[in-house]
Amino acid sequence: MELQIRDIANVRLIHVAGRIDHTTVQSFHDLLLPQLTDCAGETQKALLDLNGINYMVSGGWRVLVLAMRQCQQQQGEIVLAALSPFLQKIFPMTHFDTIFKVFDTIPAALAHLSPTAASLYSGAE
Amino acid sequence: MSPMTTITLPARIDSLPRGLALVVECATAAGFPPQRVIEIELAVEEALANICLYAYPDRRGEVEVRCLQDEMRYFSIELIDSGIPFNMLARPAPDFTVDATQRPLGGLGIPLIRALMDNAAYHREGAQNILRLTALLPL
């Protein structure tokens, strides 16, 4: 499990990849939440790219909810994008569809969050 | 059902990889496609983790992971422990009508197990908890 961070204008793009199971979920928590400290208002928004997650236990969803709550407390916005096929299958079972805004692609998510970031995004990763 | 194979492990989180490796191997050998094997693995991980965390509150213990296949189309994983009477399936499901941002964290594992497996059943036999998770093999 690994995180890659890329700041584009006022959007923090966080790529999450790998396997989030009971041996890695604590690391996921400890790596992700500090990246959201500055997620507030228009100053910084957060976009989680989840395309690389090939496996995630219930505790991983808990981390995402904690991330959502942290951003909300800071009046910040966080969205999810590009769910992997695995996550697309599991997501409806969590009943979290009412709290997470999910976009099919990163460009679509950026267009929602920040036109400036969307125009800067090259898509080349 | 004739047992395919079994492993007994310490009921600790660091035992999960070995237990899950057995399940993946058996489910793959049974003929499930890769995507279905991952779903079965996830359901078993959720259940095994609960056993490791809650079955032995005041002592160390073991958990047996047993894979079985019958002559029909049922592939089952039995998780057997000698801990306190513990039926994780009987825990109330999260109230999905509550705003998810206010919903207590945790408790998502059981709904996932039920959604991912074709059947989940618990019974206690003597001093053992026996959880059986079943998946139907594709035609």
CSV table of C-alpha atoms in Angstrom, one decimal:
chain,number,residue,atom,x,y,z
A,1,MET,CA,0.0,0.0,0.0
A,2,GLU,CA,1.4,3.4,-1.0
A,3,LEU,CA,0.3,7.0,-1.3
A,4,GLN,CA,1.6,9.5,-3.9
A,5,ILE,CA,0.8,13.1,-3.4
A,6,ARG,CA,0.6,15.7,-6.1
A,7,ASP,CA,-0.6,19.3,-5.6
A,8,ILE,CA,-2.2,20.9,-8.6
A,9,ALA,CA,-3.2,24.5,-7.9
A,10,ASN,CA,-5.5,24.3,-4.9
A,11,VAL,CA,-6.2,20.6,-5.1
A,12,ARG,CA,-4.2,17.9,-3.3
A,13,LEU,CA,-4.4,14.8,-5.5
A,14,ILE,CA,-3.7,11.7,-3.5
A,15,HIS,CA,-3.1,8.4,-5.4
A,16,VAL,CA,-3.7,5.4,-3.2
A,17,ALA,CA,-2.5,2.0,-4.5
A,18,GLY,CA,-2.1,-1.5,-3.4
A,19,ARG,CA,-3.7,-3.7,-0.8
A,20,ILE,CA,-5.4,-2.4,2.3
A,21,ASP,CA,-5.8,-5.3,4.7
A,22,HIS,CA,-5.5,-5.7,8.4
A,23,THR,CA,-1.7,-5.6,8.2
A,24,THR,CA,-1.7,-2.3,6.3
A,25,VAL,CA,-4.8,-0.4,7.3
A,26,GLN,CA,-3.1,1.4,10.2
A,27,SER,CA,-0.4,2.6,7.8
A,28,PHE,CA,-3.1,3.8,5.5
A,29,HIS,CA,-4.6,5.8,8.3
A,30,ASP,CA,-1.3,7.2,9.5
A,31,LEU,CA,-0.2,8.2,6.0
A,32,LEU,CA,-3.5,9.7,4.7
A,33,LEU,CA,-4.9,11.8,7.5
A,34,PRO,CA,-1.8,14.1,7.9
A,35,GLN,CA,-2.1,14.9,4.2
A,36,LEU,CA,-5.5,16.5,4.9
A,37,THR,CA,-4.4,18.9,7.6
A,38,ASP,CA,-4.7,21.9,5.2
A,39,CYS,CA,-7.9,20.8,3.5
A,40,ALA,CA,-10.1,23.8,4.1
A,41,GLY,CA,-12.4,26.1,2.1
A,42,GLU,CA,-11.0,27.1,-1.3
A,43,THR,CA,-7.4,27.1,-0.1
A,44,GLN,CA,-7.0,23.4,-0.5
A,45,LYS,CA,-9.3,20.6,-1.6
A,46,ALA,CA,-8.6,16.9,-1.6
A,47,LEU,CA,-9.1,14.3,-4.3
A,48,LEU,CA,-8.5,10.7,-3.6
A,49,ASP,CA,-7.6,8.6,-6.7
A,50,LEU,CA,-8.6,5.1,-5.7
A,51,ASN,CA,-7.9,3.3,-9.0
A,52,GLY,CA,-5.0,1.5,-7.7
A,53,ILE,CA,-6.7,-0.2,-4.7
A,54,ASN,CA,-7.1,-3.8,-5.6
A,55,TYR,CA,-8.3,-5.0,-2.2
A,56,MET,CA,-9.6,-3.1,0.9
A,57,VAL,CA,-11.1,-4.4,4.1
A,58,SER,CA,-13.8,-2.7,6.1
A,59,GLY,CA,-11.2,-0.8,8.2
A,60,GLY,CA,-10.1,1.0,5.0
A,61,TRP,CA,-13.6,2.4,4.5
A,62,ARG,CA,-13.4,3.5,8.2
A,63,VAL,CA,-10.3,5.5,7.3
A,64,LEU,CA,-12.0,7.1,4.4
A,65,VAL,CA,-14.9,8.1,6.7
A,66,LEU,CA,-12.4,9.6,9.2
A,67,ALA,CA,-10.9,11.5,6.3
A,68,MET,CA,-14.3,12.8,5.3
A,69,ARG,CA,-15.1,13.9,8.9
A,70,GLN,CA,-11.7,15.6,9.3
A,71,CYS,CA,-12.2,17.6,6.1
A,72,GLN,CA,-15.8,18.5,7.1
A,73,GLN,CA,-14.6,19.8,10.5
A,74,GLN,CA,-12.2,22.0,8.7
A,75,GLN,CA,-14.9,23.2,6.2
A,76,GLY,CA,-12.9,21.4,3.5
A,77,GLU,CA,-14.0,19.4,0.5
A,78,ILE,CA,-12.8,15.9,-0.3
A,79,VAL,CA,-14.0,13.7,-3.1
A,80,LEU,CA,-13.2,10.2,-4.4
A,81,ALA,CA,-12.4,9.3,-8.0
A,82,ALA,CA,-11.7,6.4,-10.3
A,83,LEU,CA,-12.7,3.6,-8.1
A,84,SER,CA,-11.1,0.4,-9.0
A,85,PRO,CA,-13.3,-2.5,-10.3
A,86,PHE,CA,-13.0,-4.1,-6.8
A,87,LEU,CA,-14.1,-0.9,-5.0
A,88,GLN,CA,-17.0,-0.4,-7.5
A,89,LYS,CA,-18.3,-3.8,-6.5
A,90,ILE,CA,-17.9,-3.3,-2.8
A,91,PHE,CA,-19.0,0.4,-2.5
A,92,PRO,CA,-22.8,-0.3,-2.7
A,93,MET,CA,-22.5,-2.8,0.1
A,94,THR,CA,-21.1,-0.1,2.4
A,95,HIS,CA,-24.1,2.3,2.1
A,96,PHE,CA,-21.6,5.1,2.1
A,97,ASP,CA,-22.8,6.4,-1.2
A,98,THR,CA,-24.7,9.2,0.5
A,99,ILE,CA,-21.7,10.7,2.1
A,100,PHE,CA,-19.0,10.4,-0.5
A,101,LYS,CA,-18.9,12.3,-3.8
A,102,VAL,CA,-17.5,9.9,-6.3
A,103,PHE,CA,-16.4,10.7,-9.8
A,104,ASP,CA,-15.6,8.2,-12.6
A,105,THR,CA,-12.3,10.0,-13.6
A,106,ILE,CA,-9.8,12.4,-12.2
A,107,PRO,CA,-10.5,15.1,-14.8
A,108,ALA,CA,-14.2,15.0,-13.9
A,109,ALA,CA,-13.3,15.3,-10.2
A,110,LEU,CA,-11.0,18.2,-10.9
A,111,ALA,CA,-13.6,20.0,-13.0
A,112,HIS,CA,-15.9,19.8,-10.0
A,113,LEU,CA,-13.3,20.9,-7.4
A,114,SER,CA,-11.3,23.6,-9.2
A,115,PRO,CA,-11.4,24.7,-12.8
A,116,THR,CA,-7.8,26.1,-12.4
A,117,ALA,CA,-6.5,22.7,-11.3
A,118,ALA,CA,-8.5,21.0,-14.1
A,119,SER,CA,-6.9,23.1,-16.7
A,120,LEU,CA,-3.4,22.4,-15.3
A,121,TYR,CA,-3.8,18.7,-15.0
A,122,SER,CA,-2.0,16.9,-17.8
A,123,GLY,CA,-3.2,13.4,-17.0
A,124,ALA,CA,0.2,12.0,-17.6
A,125,GLU,CA,1.1,9.9,-14.5
B,1,MET,CA,-18.3,-32.9,2.6
B,2,SER,CA,-14.7,-34.1,2.3
B,3,PRO,CA,-12.1,-31.7,3.6
B,4,MET,CA,-9.8,-30.3,1.0
B,5,THR,CA,-7.3,-28.9,3.4
B,6,THR,CA,-6.9,-27.2,6.7
B,7,ILE,CA,-4.6,-25.1,8.8
B,8,THR,CA,-4.5,-24.2,12.5
B,9,LEU,CA,-3.1,-20.9,13.4
B,10,PRO,CA,-2.6,-18.6,16.5
B,11,ALA,CA,-5.6,-16.4,16.7
B,12,ARG,CA,-3.6,-13.2,16.0
B,13,ILE,CA,-3.8,-10.6,13.2
B,14,ASP,CA,-0.4,-11.6,11.9
B,15,SER,CA,-1.8,-15.1,11.2
B,16,LEU,CA,-4.2,-13.7,8.6
B,17,PRO,CA,-1.9,-13.9,5.6
B,18,ARG,CA,-1.3,-17.6,6.1
B,19,GLY,CA,-4.9,-18.4,6.6
B,20,LEU,CA,-6.0,-16.3,3.6
B,21,ALA,CA,-3.3,-17.8,1.4
B,22,LEU,CA,-4.9,-21.2,2.1
B,23,VAL,CA,-8.4,-19.9,1.2
B,24,VAL,CA,-7.1,-18.3,-2.0
B,25,GLU,CA,-5.4,-21.5,-3.0
B,26,CYS,CA,-8.4,-23.7,-2.3
B,27,ALA,CA,-10.9,-21.3,-3.9
B,28,THR,CA,-8.8,-21.0,-7.0
B,29,ALA,CA,-8.4,-24.8,-7.2
B,30,ALA,CA,-12.1,-25.2,-6.9
B,31,GLY,CA,-12.6,-23.2,-10.1
B,32,PHE,CA,-13.7,-19.7,-9.0
B,33,PRO,CA,-12.6,-16.9,-11.3
B,34,PRO,CA,-10.0,-14.5,-9.9
B,35,GLN,CA,-12.5,-11.7,-9.1
B,36,ARG,CA,-14.7,-14.1,-7.1
B,37,VAL,CA,-11.6,-15.5,-5.3
B,38,ILE,CA,-10.8,-12.0,-4.1
B,39,GLU,CA,-14.4,-11.5,-2.8
B,40,ILE,CA,-14.2,-14.8,-0.9
B,41,GLU,CA,-10.8,-13.8,0.5
B,42,LEU,CA,-12.2,-10.5,1.7
B,43,ALA,CA,-15.2,-12.1,3.4
B,44,VAL,CA,-12.9,-14.6,5.2
B,45,GLU,CA,-10.5,-11.9,6.2
B,46,GLU,CA,-13.3,-9.9,7.8
B,47,ALA,CA,-14.5,-13.0,9.7
B,48,LEU,CA,-11.0,-14.2,10.7
B,49,ALA,CA,-10.1,-10.7,12.0
B,50,ASN,CA,-13.1,-10.7,14.2
B,51,ILE,CA,-12.1,-14.0,15.7
B,52,CYS,CA,-8.6,-12.9,16.3
B,53,LEU,CA,-9.8,-9.7,18.0
B,54,TYR,CA,-12.7,-11.0,20.0
B,55,ALA,CA,-12.8,-14.7,20.6
B,56,TYR,CA,-10.0,-14.9,23.2
B,57,PRO,CA,-10.3,-11.7,25.3
B,58,ASP,CA,-8.2,-13.0,28.2
B,59,ARG,CA,-5.9,-15.6,26.8
B,60,ARG,CA,-4.1,-16.8,23.6
B,61,GLY,CA,-5.9,-19.3,21.4
B,62,GLU,CA,-6.0,-20.8,18.0
B,63,VAL,CA,-8.3,-20.7,15.0
B,64,GLU,CA,-8.6,-23.5,12.4
B,65,VAL,CA,-9.3,-22.6,8.8
B,66,ARG,CA,-10.9,-25.4,6.9
B,67,CYS,CA,-11.8,-25.5,3.2
B,68,LEU,CA,-14.5,-28.0,2.1
B,69,GLN,CA,-16.2,-28.7,-1.2
B,70,ASP,CA,-19.1,-31.1,-1.6
B,71,GLU,CA,-20.1,-33.0,-4.7
B,72,MET,CA,-22.6,-30.4,-5.6
B,73,ARG,CA,-21.5,-26.8,-6.2
B,74,TYR,CA,-20.9,-25.6,-2.6
B,75,PHE,CA,-17.5,-24.5,-1.5
B,76,SER,CA,-17.2,-23.7,2.1
B,77,ILE,CA,-14.7,-22.2,4.5
B,78,GLU,CA,-15.1,-23.2,8.2
B,79,LEU,CA,-13.5,-21.0,10.9
B,80,ILE,CA,-13.3,-22.9,14.1
B,81,ASP,CA,-12.1,-21.5,17.5
B,82,SER,CA,-12.3,-22.5,21.1
B,83,GLY,CA,-12.9,-19.0,22.4
B,84,ILE,CA,-15.8,-17.5,24.3
B,85,PRO,CA,-19.3,-18.1,22.8
B,86,PHE,CA,-19.2,-15.6,20.0
B,87,ASN,CA,-21.5,-15.4,17.1
B,88,MET,CA,-20.4,-12.4,15.0
B,89,LEU,CA,-23.4,-12.9,12.7
B,90,ALA,CA,-25.8,-12.1,15.6
B,91,ARG,CA,-24.4,-8.6,16.1
B,92,PRO,CA,-26.8,-5.9,14.9
B,93,ALA,CA,-26.0,-4.5,11.6
B,94,PRO,CA,-25.2,-0.8,11.3
B,95,ASP,CA,-28.3,1.3,11.0
B,96,PHE,CA,-27.9,2.3,7.4
B,97,THR,CA,-30.7,4.8,7.7
B,98,VAL,CA,-28.6,7.0,9.9
B,99,ASP,CA,-26.5,9.7,8.2
B,100,ALA,CA,-23.3,7.9,7.5
B,101,THR,CA,-21.2,10.8,8.8
B,102,GLN,CA,-22.9,10.2,12.2
B,103,ARG,CA,-23.0,6.4,12.0
B,104,PRO,CA,-20.7,4.8,14.5
B,105,LEU,CA,-17.5,3.5,12.9
B,106,GLY,CA,-17.1,-0.2,12.7
B,107,GLY,CA,-19.6,-3.0,12.2
B,108,LEU,CA,-19.2,-2.9,8.4
B,109,GLY,CA,-17.4,-6.3,8.3
B,110,ILE,CA,-20.6,-8.4,8.9
B,111,PRO,CA,-22.7,-6.8,6.1
B,112,LEU,CA,-19.8,-7.3,3.8
B,113,ILE,CA,-19.5,-11.0,4.7
B,114,ARG,CA,-23.2,-11.5,4.1
B,115,ALA,CA,-23.1,-9.6,0.8
B,116,LEU,CA,-20.0,-11.3,-0.5
B,117,MET,CA,-20.9,-14.9,0.4
B,118,ASP,CA,-23.9,-17.0,-0.7
B,119,ASN,CA,-24.4,-18.2,2.8
B,120,ALA,CA,-23.0,-17.6,6.3
B,121,ALA,CA,-24.0,-19.7,9.3
B,122,TYR,CA,-22.8,-20.1,12.9
B,123,HIS,CA,-23.2,-22.8,15.4
B,124,ARG,CA,-21.5,-23.7,18.7
B,125,GLU,CA,-20.5,-27.3,19.2
B,126,GLY,CA,-19.3,-28.1,22.7
B,127,ALA,CA,-16.6,-25.5,23.4
B,128,GLN,CA,-16.1,-24.5,19.8
B,129,ASN,CA,-17.5,-21.7,17.7
B,130,ILE,CA,-17.9,-22.8,14.1
B,131,LEU,CA,-18.5,-20.2,11.4
B,132,ARG,CA,-19.2,-21.6,7.9
B,133,LEU,CA,-19.0,-19.3,4.9
B,134,THR,CA,-20.3,-20.8,1.6
B,135,ALA,CA,-19.9,-19.8,-2.0
B,136,LEU,CA,-21.6,-21.4,-4.9
B,137,LEU,CA,-19.4,-22.6,-7.7
B,138,PRO,CA,-20.3,-21.2,-11.1
B,139,LEU,CA,-21.9,-23.6,-13.6
